[in-house]
Coordinates of C-alpha atoms in Angstrom, one line a residue:
M1 CA -50.9 54.7 16.4
S2 CA -52.9 51.5 16.9
S3 CA -54.2 51.7 13.3
H4 CA -50.6 52.1 12.0
L5 CA -49.4 49.2 14.1
S6 CA -52.3 47.0 12.9
N7 CA -51.5 47.8 9.2
Y8 CA -47.8 47.0 9.9
Q9 CA -48.6 43.7 11.6
K10 CA -51.0 42.8 8.7
A11 CA -48.2 43.5 6.2
L12 CA -45.8 41.3 8.1
Q13 CA -48.4 38.6 8.3
I14 CA -49.0 38.7 4.5
Q15 CA -45.2 38.6 3.8
R16 CA -44.8 35.7 6.2
E17 CA -47.6 33.6 4.7
I18 CA -46.5 34.4 1.1
S19 CA -42.9 33.4 2.0
E20 CA -44.2 30.1 3.5
T21 CA -46.2 29.4 0.4
L22 CA -43.3 30.1 -1.9
N23 CA -41.2 27.6 0.0
K24 CA -43.7 24.7 -0.1
S25 CA -42.6 23.3 -3.4
T26 CA -40.0 23.4 -6.2
D27 CA -42.6 23.3 -8.9
L28 CA -42.8 26.8 -10.4
H29 CA -46.4 26.7 -11.5
E30 CA -47.5 25.4 -8.2
I31 CA -45.7 28.0 -6.0
L32 CA -46.9 30.9 -8.3
Q33 CA -50.5 29.7 -8.3
L34 CA -50.7 29.1 -4.6
S35 CA -48.9 32.4 -3.8
L36 CA -51.2 34.4 -6.1
E37 CA -54.4 32.9 -4.6
R38 CA -53.1 33.5 -1.0
L39 CA -52.0 37.1 -1.9
L40 CA -55.5 37.9 -3.4
E41 CA -57.2 36.5 -0.3
L42 CA -55.0 38.5 2.1
M43 CA -55.2 41.7 0.1
E44 CA -59.0 41.3 -0.3
L45 CA -58.7 41.5 -4.1
E46 CA -60.7 39.6 -6.7
T47 CA -58.5 38.6 -9.6
G48 CA -54.9 38.5 -10.7
W49 CA -52.4 36.9 -13.1
I50 CA -48.7 36.5 -13.5
F51 CA -46.7 36.8 -16.7
L52 CA -43.2 35.4 -17.0
T53 CA -40.9 36.9 -19.6
E54 CA -37.3 37.2 -20.6
D55 CA -37.3 39.6 -23.5
A56 CA -39.6 41.8 -25.6
T57 CA -40.5 38.9 -28.0
F58 CA -42.0 36.4 -25.6
Y59 CA -44.1 36.0 -22.4
R60 CA -46.3 33.3 -21.0
L61 CA -49.1 33.1 -18.5
A62 CA -47.6 31.4 -15.5
A63 CA -50.6 31.7 -13.0
D64 CA -54.0 33.2 -12.8
Y65 CA -57.0 33.3 -10.4
Q66 CA -60.7 34.2 -10.9
L67 CA -60.2 35.9 -14.3
P68 CA -63.4 37.6 -15.6
P69 CA -65.3 35.3 -18.0
A70 CA -64.2 37.3 -21.1
M71 CA -60.5 36.7 -20.3
A72 CA -61.0 33.1 -19.0
D73 CA -63.0 32.0 -22.0
N74 CA -60.7 33.6 -24.5
R75 CA -57.5 32.7 -22.7
E76 CA -55.6 31.7 -25.8
E77 CA -56.4 34.9 -27.7
L78 CA -56.2 37.4 -24.8
M79 CA -53.6 36.0 -22.4
H80 CA -50.9 34.6 -24.7
C81 CA -48.2 36.3 -26.8
Q82 CA -49.5 37.5 -30.2
E83 CA -47.0 38.8 -32.8
G84 CA -44.5 40.3 -30.4
C85 CA -47.2 41.6 -28.0
T86 CA -46.5 45.3 -28.9
D87 CA -50.1 46.3 -28.0
C88 CA -49.9 45.4 -24.3
T89 CA -49.4 48.5 -22.2
C90 CA -48.1 46.9 -19.0
L91 CA -45.6 44.7 -20.8
Q92 CA -44.4 47.5 -23.1
L93 CA -43.7 49.8 -20.1
Y94 CA -41.9 46.9 -18.4
W95 CA -39.8 45.9 -21.5
E96 CA -38.9 49.6 -22.2
G97 CA -37.6 50.0 -18.6
R98 CA -40.3 52.5 -17.6
M99 CA -41.8 50.3 -15.0
K100 CA -39.2 49.9 -12.2
Q101 CA -41.7 49.9 -9.3
A102 CA -45.3 49.1 -8.7
V103 CA -47.7 51.0 -11.0
N104 CA -51.0 52.0 -9.5
H105 CA -53.3 52.5 -12.4
V106 CA -52.7 50.7 -15.8
K107 CA -55.5 50.7 -18.4
C108 CA -55.7 47.1 -19.6
F109 CA -55.7 46.6 -23.4
R110 CA -56.9 43.0 -22.9
L111 CA -60.0 44.1 -21.0
K112 CA -60.7 46.8 -23.6
Q113 CA -60.4 44.3 -26.4
A114 CA -62.8 42.0 -24.7
V115 CA -65.4 44.7 -24.4
T116 CA -64.9 45.9 -28.0
D117 CA -65.1 42.4 -29.5
K118 CA -67.9 41.5 -27.2
M119 CA -66.0 38.5 -25.8
G120 CA -68.0 38.3 -22.6
E121 CA -68.4 39.6 -19.1
T122 CA -65.5 41.7 -17.7
R123 CA -67.1 42.3 -14.3
G124 CA -66.5 46.0 -14.8
L125 CA -62.8 45.7 -14.7
T126 CA -60.9 48.3 -16.8
H127 CA -57.6 48.8 -14.9
H128 CA -55.1 46.8 -12.9
A129 CA -52.0 47.4 -10.8
S130 CA -48.8 46.1 -12.2
I131 CA -45.8 45.1 -10.1
P132 CA -42.5 44.1 -11.8
L133 CA -40.8 40.9 -10.9
T134 CA -37.0 41.2 -10.9
I135 CA -34.0 39.7 -9.3
R136 CA -30.7 41.6 -9.2
G137 CA -31.9 43.8 -12.0
K138 CA -32.9 40.9 -14.3
K139 CA -36.4 41.1 -15.7
I140 CA -38.5 38.0 -14.8
G141 CA -42.1 39.0 -15.3
L142 CA -45.2 41.0 -14.1
L143 CA -47.7 40.6 -11.3
N144 CA -51.1 42.1 -12.2
L145 CA -53.9 42.6 -9.6
A146 CA -57.4 44.0 -9.9
S147 CA -60.8 44.3 -8.2
P148 CA -64.1 45.9 -9.6
G149 CA -64.4 49.5 -8.6
R150 CA -60.8 49.7 -7.2
L151 CA -58.7 52.1 -9.3
R152 CA -56.0 52.9 -6.9
F153 CA -53.9 51.3 -4.1
Q154 CA -52.6 53.0 -1.0
E155 CA -48.9 53.8 -1.0
E156 CA -48.2 51.3 1.8
D157 CA -50.0 48.6 -0.2
L158 CA -47.8 49.2 -3.2
I159 CA -44.7 49.0 -1.1
L160 CA -45.9 45.7 0.3
L161 CA -46.6 44.4 -3.2
E162 CA -43.1 45.4 -4.3
T163 CA -41.7 43.5 -1.3
I164 CA -43.8 40.5 -2.2
A165 CA -42.7 40.8 -5.8
Y166 CA -39.1 40.6 -4.8
Q167 CA -39.9 37.4 -2.9
I168 CA -41.7 35.9 -5.9
G169 CA -38.8 36.9 -8.2
A170 CA -36.3 35.3 -5.9
A171 CA -38.5 32.1 -5.7
V172 CA -38.7 32.0 -9.6
E173 CA -35.0 32.4 -9.9
R174 CA -34.4 29.8 -7.2
T175 CA -36.7 27.4 -8.9
R176 CA -35.1 28.0 -12.3
L177 CA -31.6 27.3 -10.8
H178 CA -33.0 24.2 -9.2
V179 CA -34.4 23.0 -12.5
E180 CA -31.1 23.7 -14.2
Q181 CA -29.2 21.9 -11.5
T182 CA -31.5 19.0 -11.7
K183 CA -31.2 18.9 -15.5
E184 CA -27.4 19.0 -15.2
E185 CA -27.5 16.2 -12.7
V186 CA -29.7 14.2 -14.9
N187 CA -27.4 14.9 -17.9
A188 CA -24.4 14.0 -15.8
T189 CA -26.0 10.8 -14.7
A190 CA -27.1 10.0 -18.3
R191 CA -23.5 10.7 -19.5
Y192 CA -22.1 8.5 -16.8
L193 CA -24.5 5.7 -17.5
I194 CA -24.0 5.9 -21.3
N195 CA -20.2 5.7 -20.7
A196 CA -20.6 3.0 -18.1
Y197 CA -22.8 0.9 -20.4
A198 CA -20.4 1.4 -23.3
N199 CA -17.5 0.4 -21.1
A200 CA -19.5 -2.6 -19.9
E201 CA -20.0 -3.7 -23.5
K202 CA -16.3 -3.4 -24.1
I203 CA -15.6 -5.6 -21.1
K204 CA -18.2 -8.2 -22.3
H205 CA -16.5 -8.2 -25.7
E206 CA -13.0 -8.6 -24.2
I207 CA -14.1 -11.7 -22.2
G208 CA -16.4 -13.1 -24.8
N209 CA -14.7 -16.2 -26.1
V210 CA -12.3 -17.1 -23.3
L211 CA -12.3 -20.9 -22.5
N212 CA -10.0 -21.0 -19.5
R213 CA -11.3 -19.9 -16.1
N214 CA -8.1 -18.3 -14.8
E215 CA -7.7 -16.4 -18.1
L216 CA -11.3 -15.3 -17.8
F217 CA -10.8 -13.9 -14.3
Q218 CA -7.6 -12.2 -15.3
R219 CA -9.1 -10.6 -18.3
I220 CA -12.1 -9.2 -16.5
M221 CA -9.9 -7.8 -13.8
Q222 CA -7.8 -6.1 -16.4
A223 CA -10.9 -4.8 -18.2
L224 CA -12.5 -3.5 -15.0
H225 CA -9.3 -1.7 -14.1
H226 CA -9.1 -0.2 -17.6
H227 CA -12.7 0.6 -18.5
L228 CA -14.3 1.3 -15.0
P229 CA -11.5 3.1 -13.2
H230 CA -13.8 4.8 -10.7
W231 CA -14.2 1.3 -9.2
T232 CA -10.7 1.5 -7.8
H233 CA -10.8 -2.0 -6.2
A234 CA -12.3 -5.2 -7.5
A235 CA -12.2 -8.9 -6.7
I236 CA -13.5 -12.2 -7.9
I237 CA -14.4 -14.7 -5.1
T238 CA -15.3 -18.3 -5.7
M239 CA -16.4 -21.2 -3.5
E240 CA -13.6 -23.7 -3.1
E241 CA -14.1 -26.7 -0.8
E242 CA -16.9 -25.0 1.2
R243 CA -14.8 -21.8 1.7
L244 CA -15.2 -18.5 -0.2
T245 CA -11.8 -17.8 -1.8
V246 CA -10.4 -14.7 -3.5
Q247 CA -9.0 -15.8 -6.8
F248 CA -8.1 -12.3 -8.3
H249 CA -8.2 -8.8 -7.0
S250 CA -7.4 -5.4 -8.5
D251 CA -6.4 -2.1 -6.9
E252 CA -4.7 1.1 -8.2
H253 CA -1.6 -1.0 -9.1
G254 CA -3.7 -3.4 -11.4
P255 CA -4.9 -6.9 -11.2
K256 CA -3.2 -9.6 -9.2
E257 CA -3.8 -13.4 -8.8
V258 CA -4.1 -14.6 -5.2
F259 CA -5.6 -17.5 -3.4
D260 CA -7.0 -16.2 -0.2
T261 CA -9.6 -18.2 1.7
E262 CA -12.0 -16.4 4.1
Q263 CA -10.5 -16.4 7.6
E264 CA -13.8 -16.6 9.5
I265 CA -17.1 -18.3 8.7
N266 CA -20.2 -17.2 10.7
L267 CA -23.2 -18.8 9.1
S268 CA -25.6 -17.4 11.7
R269 CA -24.4 -13.8 11.0
P270 CA -22.8 -13.9 7.6
D271 CA -20.9 -10.9 6.2
F272 CA -22.3 -9.2 3.1
I273 CA -20.1 -11.2 0.7
R274 CA -21.4 -14.5 2.0
K275 CA -24.9 -13.1 2.0
A276 CA -24.6 -12.2 -1.7
Y277 CA -23.4 -15.8 -2.4
A278 CA -25.9 -17.6 -0.3
Q279 CA -29.0 -15.5 -1.0
Q280 CA -28.1 -14.7 -4.6
R281 CA -28.8 -11.0 -4.3
V282 CA -26.8 -7.8 -4.5
T283 CA -25.5 -6.7 -1.1
Q284 CA -23.8 -3.5 -0.1
N285 CA -21.3 -2.6 2.6
N286 CA -19.7 0.6 3.9
K287 CA -16.5 0.4 5.8
Q288 CA -17.2 -2.9 7.6
P289 CA -14.6 -5.7 8.3
L290 CA -14.0 -8.2 5.6
H291 CA -12.8 -11.7 6.4
F292 CA -10.0 -11.9 3.8
F293 CA -6.4 -10.9 4.3
S294 CA -6.0 -9.7 0.7
L295 CA -9.1 -7.4 1.0
K296 CA -7.9 -5.4 4.0
D297 CA -7.7 -2.2 2.0
Y298 CA -11.3 -2.6 1.0
Q299 CA -12.6 -2.0 4.6
S300 CA -12.3 1.8 4.3
L301 CA -14.3 1.8 1.1
Y302 CA -17.9 1.5 -0.1
S303 CA -18.3 -2.0 -1.5
I304 CA -21.0 -3.8 -3.4
A305 CA -21.2 -7.6 -4.0
F306 CA -22.8 -9.2 -7.0
P307 CA -23.6 -13.0 -6.9
L308 CA -22.3 -15.0 -9.8
F309 CA -24.9 -17.6 -10.8
M310 CA -27.1 -18.7 -13.7
R311 CA -30.6 -17.2 -13.3
D312 CA -32.2 -20.1 -15.1
R313 CA -30.3 -22.5 -12.8
P314 CA -30.1 -21.0 -9.3
E315 CA -28.3 -24.0 -8.0
A316 CA -25.4 -23.2 -10.2
T317 CA -23.8 -20.5 -8.0
F318 CA -20.2 -19.8 -8.8
G319 CA -19.1 -17.0 -6.5
V320 CA -19.2 -13.2 -6.0
L321 CA -17.9 -10.2 -8.0
L322 CA -16.9 -7.5 -5.5
L323 CA -16.5 -3.8 -6.5
S324 CA -15.3 -1.0 -4.2
R325 CA -14.6 2.7 -4.4
N326 CA -14.3 5.9 -2.3
T327 CA -17.4 7.6 -3.6
T328 CA -21.1 7.2 -2.5
A329 CA -23.4 4.2 -3.0
C330 CA -24.8 3.1 -6.3
D331 CA -28.2 4.1 -7.6
H332 CA -30.5 1.5 -9.1
L333 CA -29.5 2.3 -12.7
E334 CA -25.8 1.7 -12.0
I335 CA -26.6 -1.4 -10.0
G336 CA -28.7 -2.7 -13.0
M337 CA -25.7 -2.1 -15.4
L338 CA -23.3 -3.9 -13.1
E339 CA -25.7 -6.8 -12.6
G340 CA -25.7 -7.2 -16.3
L341 CA -21.9 -7.4 -16.2
A342 CA -21.9 -9.9 -13.4
D343 CA -24.4 -12.0 -15.4
H344 CA -22.1 -11.9 -18.4
L345 CA -19.2 -13.1 -16.2
S346 CA -21.5 -15.9 -14.8
M347 CA -22.3 -17.0 -18.4
G348 CA -18.6 -17.0 -19.1
I349 CA -17.9 -19.3 -16.2
E350 CA -20.8 -21.6 -17.2
R351 CA -19.6 -21.6 -20.8
I352 CA -16.1 -22.8 -19.6
R353 CA -17.7 -25.5 -17.5
L354 CA -19.8 -26.8 -20.4
H355 CA -16.7 -26.6 -22.7
E356 CA -14.7 -28.7 -20.1
E357 CA -17.5 -31.2 -20.0
W358 CA -17.6 -31.4 -23.7
E359 CA -13.8 -31.8 -23.9
A360 CA -14.0 -34.6 -21.3
L361 CA -16.7 -36.4 -23.3
L362 CA -14.5 -36.1 -26.4
V363 CA -11.5 -37.5 -24.5
D364 CA -13.6 -40.4 -23.1
K365 CA -15.0 -41.1 -26.5
E366 CA -11.5 -41.1 -28.1
R367 CA -10.1 -43.3 -25.2
N368 CA -12.9 -45.8 -25.8
R369 CA -12.2 -45.9 -29.5
L370 CA -8.5 -46.4 -28.9
A371 CA -9.1 -49.1 -26.4
R372 CA -11.5 -50.9 -28.8
D373 CA -9.1 -50.6 -31.7
L374 CA -6.1 -51.8 -29.6
H375 CA -8.0 -54.7 -28.3
D376 CA -9.3 -55.7 -31.7
S377 CA -5.9 -55.4 -33.6
V378 CA -2.7 -55.0 -31.7
N379 CA -3.8 -57.0 -28.6
Q380 CA -4.9 -60.0 -30.8
K381 CA -1.7 -59.9 -32.8
L382 CA 0.5 -59.9 -29.7
F383 CA -1.5 -62.8 -28.3
A384 CA -1.0 -64.7 -31.6
L385 CA 2.7 -63.9 -31.5
S386 CA 2.9 -65.3 -28.0
L387 CA 1.2 -68.5 -29.1
I388 CA 3.5 -68.8 -32.2
S389 CA 6.7 -68.3 -30.2
G390 CA 5.5 -71.0 -27.7
G391 CA 4.9 -73.4 -30.6
L392 CA 8.3 -72.7 -32.0
Q393 CA 9.9 -73.4 -28.7
R394 CA 8.5 -77.0 -28.7
L395 CA 9.6 -77.6 -32.3
I396 CA 13.2 -76.4 -32.0
D397 CA 15.8 -79.0 -31.1
K398 CA 17.3 -78.3 -27.7
K399 CA 20.7 -78.4 -29.3
E400 CA 20.0 -75.3 -31.2
R401 CA 20.6 -73.2 -28.2
A402 CA 21.0 -69.8 -30.0
I403 CA 17.8 -70.2 -31.8
L404 CA 16.0 -71.5 -28.7
K405 CA 17.3 -68.5 -26.7
A406 CA 16.0 -66.1 -29.3
V407 CA 12.6 -67.7 -29.4
L408 CA 12.4 -67.6 -25.6
E409 CA 13.2 -63.9 -25.7
V410 CA 10.6 -63.3 -28.3
Q411 CA 8.1 -65.2 -26.2
Q412 CA 9.0 -63.2 -23.1
L413 CA 8.8 -59.9 -24.9
S414 CA 5.5 -60.8 -26.4
K415 CA 4.1 -61.7 -23.0
E416 CA 5.3 -58.4 -21.5
A417 CA 4.0 -56.5 -24.5
L418 CA 0.6 -58.3 -24.0
I419 CA 0.5 -57.3 -20.3
D420 CA 1.4 -53.7 -21.2
M421 CA -1.2 -53.6 -23.9
R422 CA -3.9 -55.0 -21.6
S423 CA -2.9 -52.4 -19.0
L424 CA -3.1 -49.6 -21.6
I425 CA -6.5 -50.8 -22.8
W426 CA -7.7 -50.8 -19.2
Q427 CA -6.4 -47.3 -18.5
L428 CA -8.2 -46.0 -21.6
R429 CA -11.6 -47.1 -20.4
P430 CA -13.7 -43.9 -19.7
N431 CA -15.2 -45.3 -16.5
H432 CA -12.0 -46.6 -14.9
L433 CA -12.4 -44.4 -11.8
E434 CA -16.2 -44.8 -11.2
Q435 CA -15.7 -47.5 -8.6
G436 CA -13.3 -45.4 -6.6
L437 CA -9.6 -44.7 -6.5
I438 CA -8.6 -47.5 -4.1
T439 CA -10.5 -50.2 -5.9
S440 CA -9.1 -49.0 -9.2
F441 CA -5.5 -49.2 -7.9
H442 CA -6.1 -52.8 -6.7
E443 CA -7.6 -53.8 -10.1
Y444 CA -4.8 -52.2 -12.0
A445 CA -2.1 -53.8 -9.9
Q446 CA -3.7 -57.2 -10.4
K447 CA -3.8 -56.6 -14.2
I448 CA -0.1 -55.9 -14.4
G449 CA 0.8 -58.7 -12.0
L450 CA 1.6 -56.9 -8.8
D451 CA 0.6 -57.8 -5.3
L452 CA -0.5 -54.4 -3.9
S453 CA -1.1 -53.5 -0.2
M454 CA -2.9 -50.3 0.4
E455 CA -3.6 -48.0 3.4
A456 CA -6.2 -45.2 2.9
P457 CA -9.0 -43.7 5.0
D458 CA -12.4 -45.3 4.5
D459 CA -14.0 -41.8 4.1
L460 CA -11.5 -40.6 1.6
E461 CA -13.1 -37.9 -0.6
I462 CA -11.2 -36.4 -3.5
N463 CA -12.8 -34.3 -6.2
Q464 CA -12.6 -35.5 -9.8
S465 CA -9.6 -33.4 -11.0
Y466 CA -7.4 -34.4 -8.1
K467 CA -8.5 -38.0 -8.3
E468 CA -7.6 -38.2 -12.0
A469 CA -4.1 -36.7 -11.3
L470 CA -3.4 -39.0 -8.3
W471 CA -4.6 -41.9 -10.4
R472 CA -2.2 -41.2 -13.2
I473 CA 0.7 -40.6 -10.9
G474 CA 0.1 -43.8 -8.9
Q475 CA -0.4 -45.7 -12.1
E476 CA 2.9 -44.6 -13.4
A477 CA 4.6 -45.5 -10.1
L478 CA 3.1 -49.0 -10.3
N479 CA 4.2 -49.4 -13.9
N480 CA 7.8 -48.5 -12.9
I481 CA 7.7 -51.2 -10.2
Q482 CA 6.4 -53.8 -12.5
K483 CA 9.0 -53.0 -15.2
H484 CA 12.1 -52.1 -13.3
A485 CA 12.0 -53.0 -9.6
G486 CA 12.4 -56.8 -10.0
T487 CA 9.7 -57.5 -7.5
S488 CA 6.0 -58.3 -7.6
K489 CA 5.1 -56.6 -4.3
A490 CA 4.2 -52.9 -3.8
A491 CA 2.7 -50.8 -1.1
M492 CA 0.7 -47.6 -1.3
V493 CA -0.4 -45.2 1.4
I494 CA -2.8 -42.3 0.8
Q495 CA -3.4 -39.7 3.5
S496 CA -5.5 -36.5 3.6
D497 CA -5.6 -33.5 5.9
A498 CA -7.0 -30.0 5.8
D499 CA -4.3 -28.7 3.5
G500 CA -4.0 -31.5 0.9
F501 CA -3.2 -35.1 0.0
T502 CA -0.1 -37.3 0.4
M503 CA 0.5 -40.4 -1.6
K504 CA 3.5 -42.8 -0.9
V505 CA 4.4 -45.7 -3.2
R506 CA 7.2 -48.0 -2.2
D507 CA 8.7 -51.4 -3.1
Q508 CA 11.5 -53.5 -1.8
G509 CA 13.1 -54.1 -5.2
S510 CA 16.4 -53.3 -6.8
G511 CA 16.3 -49.6 -6.4
G512 CA 18.6 -47.2 -8.3
A513 CA 15.7 -45.3 -10.0
V514 CA 17.3 -41.9 -8.9
E515 CA 20.0 -42.5 -11.5
K516 CA 17.3 -42.7 -14.2
Q517 CA 15.2 -39.7 -13.2
Q518 CA 15.1 -38.5 -16.8
S519 CA 13.0 -41.6 -17.8
L520 CA 9.7 -40.8 -19.3
G521 CA 7.7 -42.3 -16.4
I522 CA 9.4 -40.2 -13.6
T523 CA 9.3 -37.1 -15.8
S524 CA 5.6 -37.6 -16.4
M525 CA 4.9 -38.0 -12.7
K526 CA 6.8 -34.8 -11.8
E527 CA 5.0 -32.8 -14.5
R528 CA 1.6 -33.8 -13.2
V529 CA 2.6 -32.9 -9.6
E530 CA 3.9 -29.5 -10.8
E531 CA 0.6 -28.8 -12.6
L532 CA -1.1 -29.1 -9.2
E533 CA 1.6 -26.9 -7.5
G534 CA 2.6 -30.0 -5.4
S535 CA 5.9 -31.6 -4.4
F536 CA 7.5 -34.8 -5.7
H537 CA 10.3 -36.7 -3.9
I538 CA 11.9 -40.0 -4.8
N539 CA 14.3 -42.1 -2.7
S540 CA 15.9 -45.0 -4.5
E541 CA 19.2 -46.5 -3.4
K542 CA 20.5 -49.6 -5.2
G543 CA 19.4 -52.8 -3.4
K544 CA 17.1 -50.9 -0.9
G545 CA 14.0 -50.4 -3.0
T546 CA 12.3 -47.2 -4.1
T547 CA 9.9 -44.8 -2.3
I548 CA 8.0 -42.1 -4.1
I549 CA 6.2 -39.4 -2.0
V550 CA 3.8 -37.0 -3.7
R551 CA 2.2 -34.0 -1.8
V552 CA -0.7 -32.2 -3.5
P553 CA -2.2 -29.1 -1.8
I554 CA -5.9 -28.5 -2.2
H555 CA -7.5 -25.2 -3.3
R556 CA -5.1 -25.0 -6.2
K557 CA -5.3 -24.7 -10.0
G558 CA -5.7 -28.4 -10.4
R559 CA -9.3 -28.1 -9.2

């Protein structure tokens, strides 16, 4: 009884250790080799090998241990498939379906051939036991075991070997399925990346030559929505007046232009969007609060933020491209593809900036040329006309009142035209705002003969695009006073707050400008204010002077 129990326990121990070995790896060769070596050690056998096969035309040696020298040294000839392998007894029995369980005593053709052809030492081996490897009736291979002088195995040993063969067969099938699954996953990833890169190239092509920033943002939002639909939400965020601002965002309904500044700034503990901007690195977020009202739906999604900056000029940081979806996080390949897309968007923004600078240089150059030409030609002729009319006035007899009146009118008109021309030449100078807005208004008023009083904060800071717009509006208002108000005095007040700028221009002249609102000057002022999404008001009653109030909000398209 004790001997039987001991054998039973030994069999369980062997099964447990083989099972543990089979589960150590997903590499087929490794688990078969380790399992074979451990099985031979536990069964006190000397040599063994495993063939894997699928049909009667092919097999391969998957593992072996301590083959006799004749077989080990002639491995290619003796242990691999040769012309259909019809001369191998164990494989023939297996393929013909006559080996459905462990076979105790199989005369080995390979060992016989090694002796006949004097290939080397066989250690006295002539026979081996063969155990079929199957899974759900499917043929997988053969396990062959042998030891010198051992021709037969006990019945319980064969049963144990069959049990272990089932374990090995299951492990082989599990590994095969794992390999197939891994291959399918790799193929699926490859297909996804190929499609993603192709779609990214389409997006790059669609935004390639855009030279307007708003149009660029709108196009990339549309392209992301169309070509990368698995990213269900996207946003472009830029830095505007020290605050990150959502310019466009896209959801399942498509892209939408917004202007949404971050509601909270915590520089000591920045959120992942500000980190991406400040640290110029890709950051990821999963269902954490976002400090933008327009992005409230993004908080339940996985999000990734890509900094928009020029890699050769790290100081040129434009903003952040934000992408969100329901599915899991990105792998490094997808992140690399999306980084390339963000870089292309950054180059588009930089291209627009350079184009705007180039256009500004062209405009300044043309203004300079016009100013020079007007000064050298028309201005000189008007000055000459003024001198001639003054000379004629002195020559004409005072009795010739009609002629004298006409000459006086010519002289007055020539003087006014000369003032206008000098004003125009001064306006056209490229550097007219370099000394500041307040100084420029004072100089301009002096040029056109106005006494201007101004109120403005000493620390007034206005970016160039707003400054240019306010300059043109104020300039036109002063022109109108000089031409139509019948007074040489004007007052201007400029105020700023967190939301924008207010400019008031008033005079105590004749008024009545409301009745002439279709004049070119007033129309021009209104158009400039509308471009900045601001408001324009004019109050001008006859005899009570005129007041113009302009309100321009910051963080708008005029930037």
